[in-house]
Amino acid sequence: MMLILGLDQSITRTGFALYEYPGDERHIQCGSFSSKDAGDPEEKCELFARQFKRLVGPKDRRPDFIVWERARRRISAYPKKPNPDLLGLGGDDPAIWTVNADQLLLPEIQGIIRGEAISYRIPHESVPPATWRAAIYGKGGGKLSRADAKAQARAYCKALRIAAGNEDEAEAACIARWAATCSQKLRLLFAEAAA
């Protein structure tokens, strides 16, 4: 048996799933935690690191493999909503753009996960969202909108009777299932353990 830790990580809410493989999917244990209530970005990342360490630190329940959703390499920018121009001083400047601040933290969070995996010598892998969704949901699954993908994860877990409390836990369970069924890295690790 191998314990797989699947993660759908973010500052707002990180979903996690612990899957004893091979084993019955109904026994996947799901949970989540948030780092959004911490102060500045550094404090949010530190809170994430402390909460993540609780998942991987205990020797009696340390995962054998960690898999997480790979952070996007490109950060989306959006036109900033202009403030009303009450004084007629040109407050509707369309040249001002902004980004989702939490997106900027995802690569740092991914680094925290990778760093903990390395420090505990736990084999690990990241997977692009489109890759695991296409493998788990089938044709077209990798092209779903974010909202449709979250709904699909909930439906998938319901069909397999996985007790996921929210869509982030459901996606973490799907990511763990992807590792169990599709990860070449885990397959080699499993073969070495069986030999």
mmCIF file with all atom_site columns, C-alpha atoms in Angstrom:
data_model
loop_
_atom_site.group_PDB
_atom_site.id
_atom_site.type_symbol
_atom_site.label_atom_id
_atom_site.label_alt_id
_atom_site.label_comp_id
_atom_site.label_asym_id
_atom_site.label_entity_id
_atom_site.label_seq_id
_atom_site.pdbx_PDB_ins_code
_atom_site.Cartn_x
_atom_site.Cartn_y
_atom_site.Cartn_z
_atom_site.occupancy
_atom_site.B_iso_or_equiv
_atom_site.pdbx_formal_charge
_atom_site.auth_seq_id
_atom_site.auth_comp_id
_atom_site.auth_asym_id
_atom_site.auth_atom_id
_atom_site.pdbx_PDB_model_num
ATOM 1   C CA . MET A 1 1   ? 0.000   0.000  0.000   1.00 0.00 ? 1   MET A CA 1
ATOM 2   C CA . MET A 1 2   ? 1.115   3.533  -0.744  1.00 0.00 ? 2   MET A CA 1
ATOM 3   C CA . LEU A 1 3   ? -0.343  6.700  0.737   1.00 0.00 ? 3   LEU A CA 1
ATOM 4   C CA . ILE A 1 4   ? -0.880  9.364  -1.941  1.00 0.00 ? 4   ILE A CA 1
ATOM 5   C CA . LEU A 1 5   ? -1.439  12.981 -0.922  1.00 0.00 ? 5   LEU A CA 1
ATOM 6   C CA . GLY A 1 6   ? -3.299  14.939 -3.605  1.00 0.00 ? 6   GLY A CA 1
ATOM 7   C CA . LEU A 1 7   ? -3.501  18.727 -3.377  1.00 0.00 ? 7   LEU A CA 1
ATOM 8   C CA . ASP A 1 8   ? -5.590  21.452 -4.976  1.00 0.00 ? 8   ASP A CA 1
ATOM 9   C CA . GLN A 1 9   ? -3.716  24.327 -3.369  1.00 0.00 ? 9   GLN A CA 1
ATOM 10  C CA . SER A 1 10  ? -4.465  28.023 -3.020  1.00 0.00 ? 10  SER A CA 1
ATOM 11  C CA . ILE A 1 11  ? -4.398  30.756 -0.410  1.00 0.00 ? 11  ILE A CA 1
ATOM 12  C CA . THR A 1 12  ? -8.202  30.942 -0.316  1.00 0.00 ? 12  THR A CA 1
ATOM 13  C CA . ARG A 1 13  ? -8.698  27.234 0.369   1.00 0.00 ? 13  ARG A CA 1
ATOM 14  C CA . THR A 1 14  ? -6.424  24.255 -0.134  1.00 0.00 ? 14  THR A CA 1
ATOM 15  C CA . GLY A 1 15  ? -8.132  20.939 -0.653  1.00 0.00 ? 15  GLY A CA 1
ATOM 16  C CA . PHE A 1 16  ? -6.236  17.767 0.188   1.00 0.00 ? 16  PHE A CA 1
ATOM 17  C CA . ALA A 1 17  ? -6.959  14.067 -0.211  1.00 0.00 ? 17  ALA A CA 1
ATOM 18  C CA . LEU A 1 18  ? -5.189  11.049 1.294   1.00 0.00 ? 18  LEU A CA 1
ATOM 19  C CA . TYR A 1 19  ? -5.596  7.933  -0.831  1.00 0.00 ? 19  TYR A CA 1
ATOM 20  C CA . GLU A 1 20  ? -4.282  4.511  0.241   1.00 0.00 ? 20  GLU A CA 1
ATOM 21  C CA . TYR A 1 21  ? -3.471  2.898  -3.073  1.00 0.00 ? 21  TYR A CA 1
ATOM 22  C CA . PRO A 1 22  ? -4.400  0.347  -4.177  1.00 0.00 ? 22  PRO A CA 1
ATOM 23  C CA . GLY A 1 23  ? -7.557  0.637  -2.212  1.00 0.00 ? 23  GLY A CA 1
ATOM 24  C CA . ASP A 1 24  ? -11.198 1.561  -2.340  1.00 0.00 ? 24  ASP A CA 1
ATOM 25  C CA . GLU A 1 25  ? -11.760 5.147  -3.485  1.00 0.00 ? 25  GLU A CA 1
ATOM 26  C CA . ARG A 1 26  ? -14.578 5.481  -0.937  1.00 0.00 ? 26  ARG A CA 1
ATOM 27  C CA . HIS A 1 27  ? -11.934 5.509  1.782   1.00 0.00 ? 27  HIS A CA 1
ATOM 28  C CA . ILE A 1 28  ? -10.122 8.576  0.414   1.00 0.00 ? 28  ILE A CA 1
ATOM 29  C CA . GLN A 1 29  ? -9.899  11.036 3.305   1.00 0.00 ? 29  GLN A CA 1
ATOM 30  C CA . CYS A 1 30  ? -10.496 14.634 2.274   1.00 0.00 ? 30  CYS A CA 1
ATOM 31  C CA . GLY A 1 31  ? -9.974  17.904 4.097   1.00 0.00 ? 31  GLY A CA 1
ATOM 32  C CA . SER A 1 32  ? -9.147  21.544 3.515   1.00 0.00 ? 32  SER A CA 1
ATOM 33  C CA . PHE A 1 33  ? -7.521  24.551 5.128   1.00 0.00 ? 33  PHE A CA 1
ATOM 34  C CA . SER A 1 34  ? -7.261  28.266 4.375   1.00 0.00 ? 34  SER A CA 1
ATOM 35  C CA . SER A 1 35  ? -4.491  30.838 4.613   1.00 0.00 ? 35  SER A CA 1
ATOM 36  C CA . LYS A 1 36  ? -6.487  33.858 3.441   1.00 0.00 ? 36  LYS A CA 1
ATOM 37  C CA . ASP A 1 37  ? -7.054  35.362 6.900   1.00 0.00 ? 37  ASP A CA 1
ATOM 38  C CA . ALA A 1 38  ? -3.349  35.940 7.528   1.00 0.00 ? 38  ALA A CA 1
ATOM 39  C CA . GLY A 1 39  ? -2.084  39.497 7.004   1.00 0.00 ? 39  GLY A CA 1
ATOM 40  C CA . ASP A 1 40  ? 0.290   40.253 4.140   1.00 0.00 ? 40  ASP A CA 1
ATOM 41  C CA . PRO A 1 41  ? 1.385   37.796 1.418   1.00 0.00 ? 41  PRO A CA 1
ATOM 42  C CA . GLU A 1 42  ? 4.424   36.612 3.409   1.00 0.00 ? 42  GLU A CA 1
ATOM 43  C CA . GLU A 1 43  ? 2.234   35.784 6.423   1.00 0.00 ? 43  GLU A CA 1
ATOM 44  C CA . LYS A 1 44  ? -0.222  33.935 4.160   1.00 0.00 ? 44  LYS A CA 1
ATOM 45  C CA . CYS A 1 45  ? 2.605   31.805 2.760   1.00 0.00 ? 45  CYS A CA 1
ATOM 46  C CA . GLU A 1 46  ? 3.996   31.135 6.227   1.00 0.00 ? 46  GLU A CA 1
ATOM 47  C CA . LEU A 1 47  ? 0.551   30.057 7.453   1.00 0.00 ? 47  LEU A CA 1
ATOM 48  C CA . PHE A 1 48  ? 0.229   27.798 4.407   1.00 0.00 ? 48  PHE A CA 1
ATOM 49  C CA . ALA A 1 49  ? 3.655   26.264 5.178   1.00 0.00 ? 49  ALA A CA 1
ATOM 50  C CA . ARG A 1 50  ? 2.727   25.557 8.818   1.00 0.00 ? 50  ARG A CA 1
ATOM 51  C CA . GLN A 1 51  ? -0.585  23.962 7.867   1.00 0.00 ? 51  GLN A CA 1
ATOM 52  C CA . PHE A 1 52  ? 0.984   21.917 5.082   1.00 0.00 ? 52  PHE A CA 1
ATOM 53  C CA . LYS A 1 53  ? 3.718   20.664 7.416   1.00 0.00 ? 53  LYS A CA 1
ATOM 54  C CA . ARG A 1 54  ? 0.984   19.171 9.637   1.00 0.00 ? 54  ARG A CA 1
ATOM 55  C CA . LEU A 1 55  ? -0.052  17.007 6.684   1.00 0.00 ? 55  LEU A CA 1
ATOM 56  C CA . VAL A 1 56  ? 3.395   15.658 5.846   1.00 0.00 ? 56  VAL A CA 1
ATOM 57  C CA . GLY A 1 57  ? 5.225   15.856 9.180   1.00 0.00 ? 57  GLY A CA 1
ATOM 58  C CA . PRO A 1 58  ? 3.758   13.046 11.312  1.00 0.00 ? 58  PRO A CA 1
ATOM 59  C CA . LYS A 1 59  ? 5.815   9.860  10.852  1.00 0.00 ? 59  LYS A CA 1
ATOM 60  C CA . ASP A 1 60  ? 2.831   7.572  11.412  1.00 0.00 ? 60  ASP A CA 1
ATOM 61  C CA . ARG A 1 61  ? 0.857   9.140  8.541   1.00 0.00 ? 61  ARG A CA 1
ATOM 62  C CA . ARG A 1 62  ? 3.547   10.503 6.207   1.00 0.00 ? 62  ARG A CA 1
ATOM 63  C CA . PRO A 1 63  ? 2.570   10.200 2.536   1.00 0.00 ? 63  PRO A CA 1
ATOM 64  C CA . ASP A 1 64  ? 4.598   8.017  0.192   1.00 0.00 ? 64  ASP A CA 1
ATOM 65  C CA . PHE A 1 65  ? 3.853   10.292 -2.775  1.00 0.00 ? 65  PHE A CA 1
ATOM 66  C CA . ILE A 1 66  ? 2.694   13.914 -3.108  1.00 0.00 ? 66  ILE A CA 1
ATOM 67  C CA . VAL A 1 67  ? 0.952   15.243 -6.205  1.00 0.00 ? 67  VAL A CA 1
ATOM 68  C CA . TRP A 1 68  ? -0.386  18.749 -6.708  1.00 0.00 ? 68  TRP A CA 1
ATOM 69  C CA . GLU A 1 69  ? -1.971  20.892 -9.381  1.00 0.00 ? 69  GLU A CA 1
ATOM 70  C CA . ARG A 1 70  ? 0.801   22.778 -11.167 1.00 0.00 ? 70  ARG A CA 1
ATOM 71  C CA . ALA A 1 71  ? 0.612   26.559 -10.867 1.00 0.00 ? 71  ALA A CA 1
ATOM 72  C CA . ARG A 1 72  ? 0.045   28.436 -14.100 1.00 0.00 ? 72  ARG A CA 1
ATOM 73  C CA . ARG A 1 73  ? 3.160   29.998 -15.553 1.00 0.00 ? 73  ARG A CA 1
ATOM 74  C CA . ARG A 1 74  ? 1.198   32.973 -16.875 1.00 0.00 ? 74  ARG A CA 1
ATOM 75  C CA . ILE A 1 75  ? -0.570  35.407 -14.606 1.00 0.00 ? 75  ILE A CA 1
ATOM 76  C CA . SER A 1 76  ? -3.829  36.892 -15.890 1.00 0.00 ? 76  SER A CA 1
ATOM 77  C CA . ALA A 1 77  ? -4.214  40.668 -15.868 1.00 0.00 ? 77  ALA A CA 1
ATOM 78  C CA . TYR A 1 78  ? -7.522  42.490 -15.875 1.00 0.00 ? 78  TYR A CA 1
ATOM 79  C CA . PRO A 1 79  ? -8.470  46.115 -16.546 1.00 0.00 ? 79  PRO A CA 1
ATOM 80  C CA . LYS A 1 80  ? -8.827  47.777 -13.189 1.00 0.00 ? 80  LYS A CA 1
ATOM 81  C CA . LYS A 1 81  ? -12.270 49.104 -12.392 1.00 0.00 ? 81  LYS A CA 1
ATOM 82  C CA . PRO A 1 82  ? -12.023 52.875 -12.555 1.00 0.00 ? 82  PRO A CA 1
ATOM 83  C CA . ASN A 1 83  ? -13.004 54.979 -9.590  1.00 0.00 ? 83  ASN A CA 1
ATOM 84  C CA . PRO A 1 84  ? -15.846 57.374 -10.291 1.00 0.00 ? 84  PRO A CA 1
ATOM 85  C CA . ASP A 1 85  ? -14.468 60.676 -11.510 1.00 0.00 ? 85  ASP A CA 1
ATOM 86  C CA . LEU A 1 86  ? -16.284 62.989 -9.131  1.00 0.00 ? 86  LEU A CA 1
ATOM 87  C CA . LEU A 1 87  ? -14.058 65.986 -9.820  1.00 0.00 ? 87  LEU A CA 1
ATOM 88  C CA . GLY A 1 88  ? -13.779 65.583 -13.573 1.00 0.00 ? 88  GLY A CA 1
ATOM 89  C CA . LEU A 1 89  ? -10.039 64.833 -13.401 1.00 0.00 ? 89  LEU A CA 1
ATOM 90  C CA . GLY A 1 90  ? -9.988  61.849 -15.754 1.00 0.00 ? 90  GLY A CA 1
ATOM 91  C CA . GLY A 1 91  ? -10.527 58.951 -13.360 1.00 0.00 ? 91  GLY A CA 1
ATOM 92  C CA . ASP A 1 92  ? -11.629 56.561 -16.134 1.00 0.00 ? 92  ASP A CA 1
ATOM 93  C CA . ASP A 1 93  ? -8.085  55.743 -17.305 1.00 0.00 ? 93  ASP A CA 1
ATOM 94  C CA . PRO A 1 94  ? -8.343  52.375 -19.159 1.00 0.00 ? 94  PRO A CA 1
ATOM 95  C CA . ALA A 1 95  ? -4.546  51.931 -19.083 1.00 0.00 ? 95  ALA A CA 1
ATOM 96  C CA . ILE A 1 96  ? -4.550  50.720 -15.464 1.00 0.00 ? 96  ILE A CA 1
ATOM 97  C CA . TRP A 1 97  ? -4.357  46.943 -15.141 1.00 0.00 ? 97  TRP A CA 1
ATOM 98  C CA . THR A 1 98  ? -4.332  44.666 -12.124 1.00 0.00 ? 98  THR A CA 1
ATOM 99  C CA . VAL A 1 99  ? -3.737  40.992 -11.392 1.00 0.00 ? 99  VAL A CA 1
ATOM 100 C CA . ASN A 1 100 ? -5.318  38.550 -8.981  1.00 0.00 ? 100 ASN A CA 1
ATOM 101 C CA . ALA A 1 101 ? -2.920  38.849 -6.035  1.00 0.00 ? 101 ALA A CA 1
ATOM 102 C CA . ASP A 1 102 ? -3.513  35.243 -4.948  1.00 0.00 ? 102 ASP A CA 1
ATOM 103 C CA . GLN A 1 103 ? -2.331  34.040 -8.382  1.00 0.00 ? 103 GLN A CA 1
ATOM 104 C CA . LEU A 1 104 ? 1.018   35.654 -7.668  1.00 0.00 ? 104 LEU A CA 1
ATOM 105 C CA . LEU A 1 105 ? 1.377   33.487 -4.546  1.00 0.00 ? 105 LEU A CA 1
ATOM 106 C CA . LEU A 1 106 ? 0.675   30.149 -6.261  1.00 0.00 ? 106 LEU A CA 1
ATOM 107 C CA . PRO A 1 107 ? 4.275   29.619 -7.476  1.00 0.00 ? 107 PRO A CA 1
ATOM 108 C CA . GLU A 1 108 ? 5.531   30.370 -3.960  1.00 0.00 ? 108 GLU A CA 1
ATOM 109 C CA . ILE A 1 109 ? 3.040   27.901 -2.464  1.00 0.00 ? 109 ILE A CA 1
ATOM 110 C CA . GLN A 1 110 ? 4.136   25.316 -5.017  1.00 0.00 ? 110 GLN A CA 1
ATOM 111 C CA . GLY A 1 111 ? 7.720   25.911 -3.891  1.00 0.00 ? 111 GLY A CA 1
ATOM 112 C CA . ILE A 1 112 ? 6.694   25.296 -0.272  1.00 0.00 ? 112 ILE A CA 1
ATOM 113 C CA . ILE A 1 113 ? 5.119   21.968 -1.248  1.00 0.00 ? 113 ILE A CA 1
ATOM 114 C CA . ARG A 1 114 ? 8.154   20.918 -3.300  1.00 0.00 ? 114 ARG A CA 1
ATOM 115 C CA . GLY A 1 115 ? 10.546  22.010 -0.534  1.00 0.00 ? 115 GLY A CA 1
ATOM 116 C CA . GLU A 1 116 ? 8.734   19.977 2.137   1.00 0.00 ? 116 GLU A CA 1
ATOM 117 C CA . ALA A 1 117 ? 8.612   16.944 -0.168  1.00 0.00 ? 117 ALA A CA 1
ATOM 118 C CA . ILE A 1 118 ? 12.357  17.219 -0.756  1.00 0.00 ? 118 ILE A CA 1
ATOM 119 C CA . SER A 1 119 ? 13.170  17.743 2.928   1.00 0.00 ? 119 SER A CA 1
ATOM 120 C CA . TYR A 1 120 ? 11.163  14.643 3.912   1.00 0.00 ? 120 TYR A CA 1
ATOM 121 C CA . ARG A 1 121 ? 12.464  12.703 0.873   1.00 0.00 ? 121 ARG A CA 1
ATOM 122 C CA . ILE A 1 122 ? 8.959   12.084 -0.404  1.00 0.00 ? 122 ILE A CA 1
ATOM 123 C CA . PRO A 1 123 ? 8.661   11.413 -4.150  1.00 0.00 ? 123 PRO A CA 1
ATOM 124 C CA . HIS A 1 124 ? 6.488   14.079 -5.741  1.00 0.00 ? 124 HIS A CA 1
ATOM 125 C CA . GLU A 1 125 ? 5.037   15.435 -8.958  1.00 0.00 ? 125 GLU A CA 1
ATOM 126 C CA . SER A 1 126 ? 3.010   18.380 -10.199 1.00 0.00 ? 126 SER A CA 1
ATOM 127 C CA . VAL A 1 127 ? 0.392   18.000 -12.911 1.00 0.00 ? 127 VAL A CA 1
ATOM 128 C CA . PRO A 1 128 ? -1.180  20.669 -15.132 1.00 0.00 ? 128 PRO A CA 1
ATOM 129 C CA . PRO A 1 129 ? -4.934  21.091 -14.561 1.00 0.00 ? 129 PRO A CA 1
ATOM 130 C CA . ALA A 1 130 ? -5.797  20.261 -18.188 1.00 0.00 ? 130 ALA A CA 1
ATOM 131 C CA . THR A 1 131 ? -3.774  17.020 -18.016 1.00 0.00 ? 131 THR A CA 1
ATOM 132 C CA . TRP A 1 132 ? -5.408  15.508 -14.931 1.00 0.00 ? 132 TRP A CA 1
ATOM 133 C CA . ARG A 1 133 ? -8.885  16.733 -15.906 1.00 0.00 ? 133 ARG A CA 1
ATOM 134 C CA . ALA A 1 134 ? -8.674  15.186 -19.380 1.00 0.00 ? 134 ALA A CA 1
ATOM 135 C CA . ALA A 1 135 ? -7.478  11.877 -17.899 1.00 0.00 ? 135 ALA A CA 1
ATOM 136 C CA . ILE A 1 136 ? -10.124 11.755 -15.152 1.00 0.00 ? 136 ILE A CA 1
ATOM 137 C CA . TYR A 1 137 ? -13.146 13.286 -16.941 1.00 0.00 ? 137 TYR A CA 1
ATOM 138 C CA . GLY A 1 138 ? -12.441 12.052 -20.456 1.00 0.00 ? 138 GLY A CA 1
ATOM 139 C CA . LYS A 1 139 ? -12.527 13.821 -23.807 1.00 0.00 ? 139 LYS A CA 1
ATOM 140 C CA . GLY A 1 140 ? -12.982 17.572 -23.411 1.00 0.00 ? 140 GLY A CA 1
ATOM 141 C CA . GLY A 1 141 ? -12.324 17.449 -19.671 1.00 0.00 ? 141 GLY A CA 1
ATOM 142 C CA . GLY A 1 142 ? -9.119  19.437 -20.002 1.00 0.00 ? 142 GLY A CA 1
ATOM 143 C CA . LYS A 1 143 ? -10.949 22.334 -21.654 1.00 0.00 ? 143 LYS A CA 1
ATOM 144 C CA . LEU A 1 144 ? -13.655 22.883 -19.029 1.00 0.00 ? 144 LEU A CA 1
ATOM 145 C CA . SER A 1 145 ? -14.117 26.312 -17.501 1.00 0.00 ? 145 SER A CA 1
ATOM 146 C CA . ARG A 1 146 ? -13.048 26.649 -13.874 1.00 0.00 ? 146 ARG A CA 1
ATOM 147 C CA . ALA A 1 147 ? -16.663 26.539 -12.621 1.00 0.00 ? 147 ALA A CA 1
ATOM 148 C CA . ASP A 1 148 ? -17.551 23.533 -14.803 1.00 0.00 ? 148 ASP A CA 1
ATOM 149 C CA . ALA A 1 149 ? -14.375 21.704 -13.731 1.00 0.00 ? 149 ALA A CA 1
ATOM 150 C CA . LYS A 1 150 ? -15.201 22.241 -10.045 1.00 0.00 ? 150 LYS A CA 1
ATOM 151 C CA . ALA A 1 151 ? -18.766 20.978 -10.611 1.00 0.00 ? 151 ALA A CA 1
ATOM 152 C CA . GLN A 1 152 ? -17.416 17.964 -12.521 1.00 0.00 ? 152 GLN A CA 1
ATOM 153 C CA . ALA A 1 153 ? -15.075 17.142 -9.614  1.00 0.00 ? 153 ALA A CA 1
ATOM 154 C CA . ARG A 1 154 ? -18.023 17.155 -7.197  1.00 0.00 ? 154 ARG A CA 1
ATOM 155 C CA . ALA A 1 155 ? -20.032 14.884 -9.524  1.00 0.00 ? 155 ALA A CA 1
ATOM 156 C CA . TYR A 1 156 ? -17.052 12.530 -9.978  1.00 0.00 ? 156 TYR A CA 1
ATOM 157 C CA . CYS A 1 157 ? -16.568 12.189 -6.217  1.00 0.00 ? 157 CYS A CA 1
ATOM 158 C CA . LYS A 1 158 ? -20.289 11.676 -5.666  1.00 0.00 ? 158 LYS A CA 1
ATOM 159 C CA . ALA A 1 159 ? -20.307 8.880  -8.268  1.00 0.00 ? 159 ALA A CA 1
ATOM 160 C CA . LEU A 1 160 ? -17.363 7.154  -6.521  1.00 0.00 ? 160 LEU A CA 1
ATOM 161 C CA . ARG A 1 161 ? -18.840 7.882  -3.065  1.00 0.00 ? 161 ARG A CA 1
ATOM 162 C CA . ILE A 1 162 ? -15.798 9.906  -1.998  1.00 0.00 ? 162 ILE A CA 1
ATOM 163 C CA . ALA A 1 163 ? -16.729 12.149 0.935   1.00 0.00 ? 163 ALA A CA 1
ATOM 164 C CA . ALA A 1 164 ? -15.456 15.519 -0.311  1.00 0.00 ? 164 ALA A CA 1
ATOM 165 C CA . GLY A 1 165 ? -16.765 18.467 1.685   1.00 0.00 ? 165 GLY A CA 1
ATOM 166 C CA . ASN A 1 166 ? -16.200 21.111 -1.014  1.00 0.00 ? 166 ASN A CA 1
ATOM 167 C CA . GLU A 1 167 ? -15.033 21.453 -4.611  1.00 0.00 ? 167 GLU A CA 1
ATOM 168 C CA . ASP A 1 168 ? -11.376 21.936 -3.623  1.00 0.00 ? 168 ASP A CA 1
ATOM 169 C CA . GLU A 1 169 ? -11.402 18.669 -1.665  1.00 0.00 ? 169 GLU A CA 1
ATOM 170 C CA . ALA A 1 170 ? -13.122 17.022 -4.642  1.00 0.00 ? 170 ALA A CA 1
ATOM 171 C CA . GLU A 1 171 ? -10.430 18.257 -7.026  1.00 0.00 ? 171 GLU A CA 1
ATOM 172 C CA . ALA A 1 172 ? -7.709  17.071 -4.617  1.00 0.00 ? 172 ALA A CA 1
ATOM 173 C CA . ALA A 1 173 ? -9.314  13.611 -4.625  1.00 0.00 ? 173 ALA A CA 1
ATOM 174 C CA . CYS A 1 174 ? -9.374  13.662 -8.434  1.00 0.00 ? 174 CYS A CA 1
ATOM 175 C CA . ILE A 1 175 ? -5.698  14.664 -8.512  1.00 0.00 ? 175 ILE A CA 1
ATOM 176 C CA . ALA A 1 176 ? -4.835  11.779 -6.164  1.00 0.00 ? 176 ALA A CA 1
ATOM 177 C CA . ARG A 1 177 ? -6.820  9.420  -8.437  1.00 0.00 ? 177 ARG A CA 1
ATOM 178 C CA . TRP A 1 178 ? -4.922  10.788 -11.440 1.00 0.00 ? 178 TRP A CA 1
ATOM 179 C CA . ALA A 1 179 ? -1.634  9.932  -9.718  1.00 0.00 ? 179 ALA A CA 1
ATOM 180 C CA . ALA A 1 180 ? -2.836  6.415  -8.903  1.00 0.00 ? 180 ALA A CA 1
ATOM 181 C CA . THR A 1 181 ? -4.006  5.712  -12.447 1.00 0.00 ? 181 THR A CA 1
ATOM 182 C CA . CYS A 1 182 ? -1.822  7.853  -14.732 1.00 0.00 ? 182 CYS A CA 1
ATOM 183 C CA . SER A 1 183 ? 1.419   8.993  -13.077 1.00 0.00 ? 183 SER A CA 1
ATOM 184 C CA . GLN A 1 184 ? 4.424   7.258  -14.615 1.00 0.00 ? 184 GLN A CA 1
ATOM 185 C CA . LYS A 1 185 ? 6.541   8.430  -11.697 1.00 0.00 ? 185 LYS A CA 1
ATOM 186 C CA . LEU A 1 186 ? 4.213   6.743  -9.185  1.00 0.00 ? 186 LEU A CA 1
ATOM 187 C CA . ARG A 1 187 ? 3.977   3.622  -11.324 1.00 0.00 ? 187 ARG A CA 1
ATOM 188 C CA . LEU A 1 188 ? 7.777   3.228  -11.259 1.00 0.00 ? 188 LEU A CA 1
ATOM 189 C CA . LEU A 1 189 ? 7.844   3.879  -7.522  1.00 0.00 ? 189 LEU A CA 1
ATOM 190 C CA . PHE A 1 190 ? 5.119   1.280  -6.959  1.00 0.00 ? 190 PHE A CA 1
ATOM 191 C CA . ALA A 1 191 ? 6.966   -1.289 -9.090  1.00 0.00 ? 191 ALA A CA 1
ATOM 192 C CA . GLU A 1 192 ? 10.196  -0.690 -7.131  1.00 0.00 ? 192 GLU A CA 1
ATOM 193 C CA . ALA A 1 193 ? 8.358   -1.114 -3.810  1.00 0.00 ? 193 ALA A CA 1
ATOM 194 C CA . ALA A 1 194 ? 6.782   -4.371 -5.013  1.00 0.00 ? 194 ALA A CA 1
ATOM 195 C CA . ALA A 1 195 ? 10.103  -5.820 -6.237  1.00 0.00 ? 195 ALA A CA 1
#
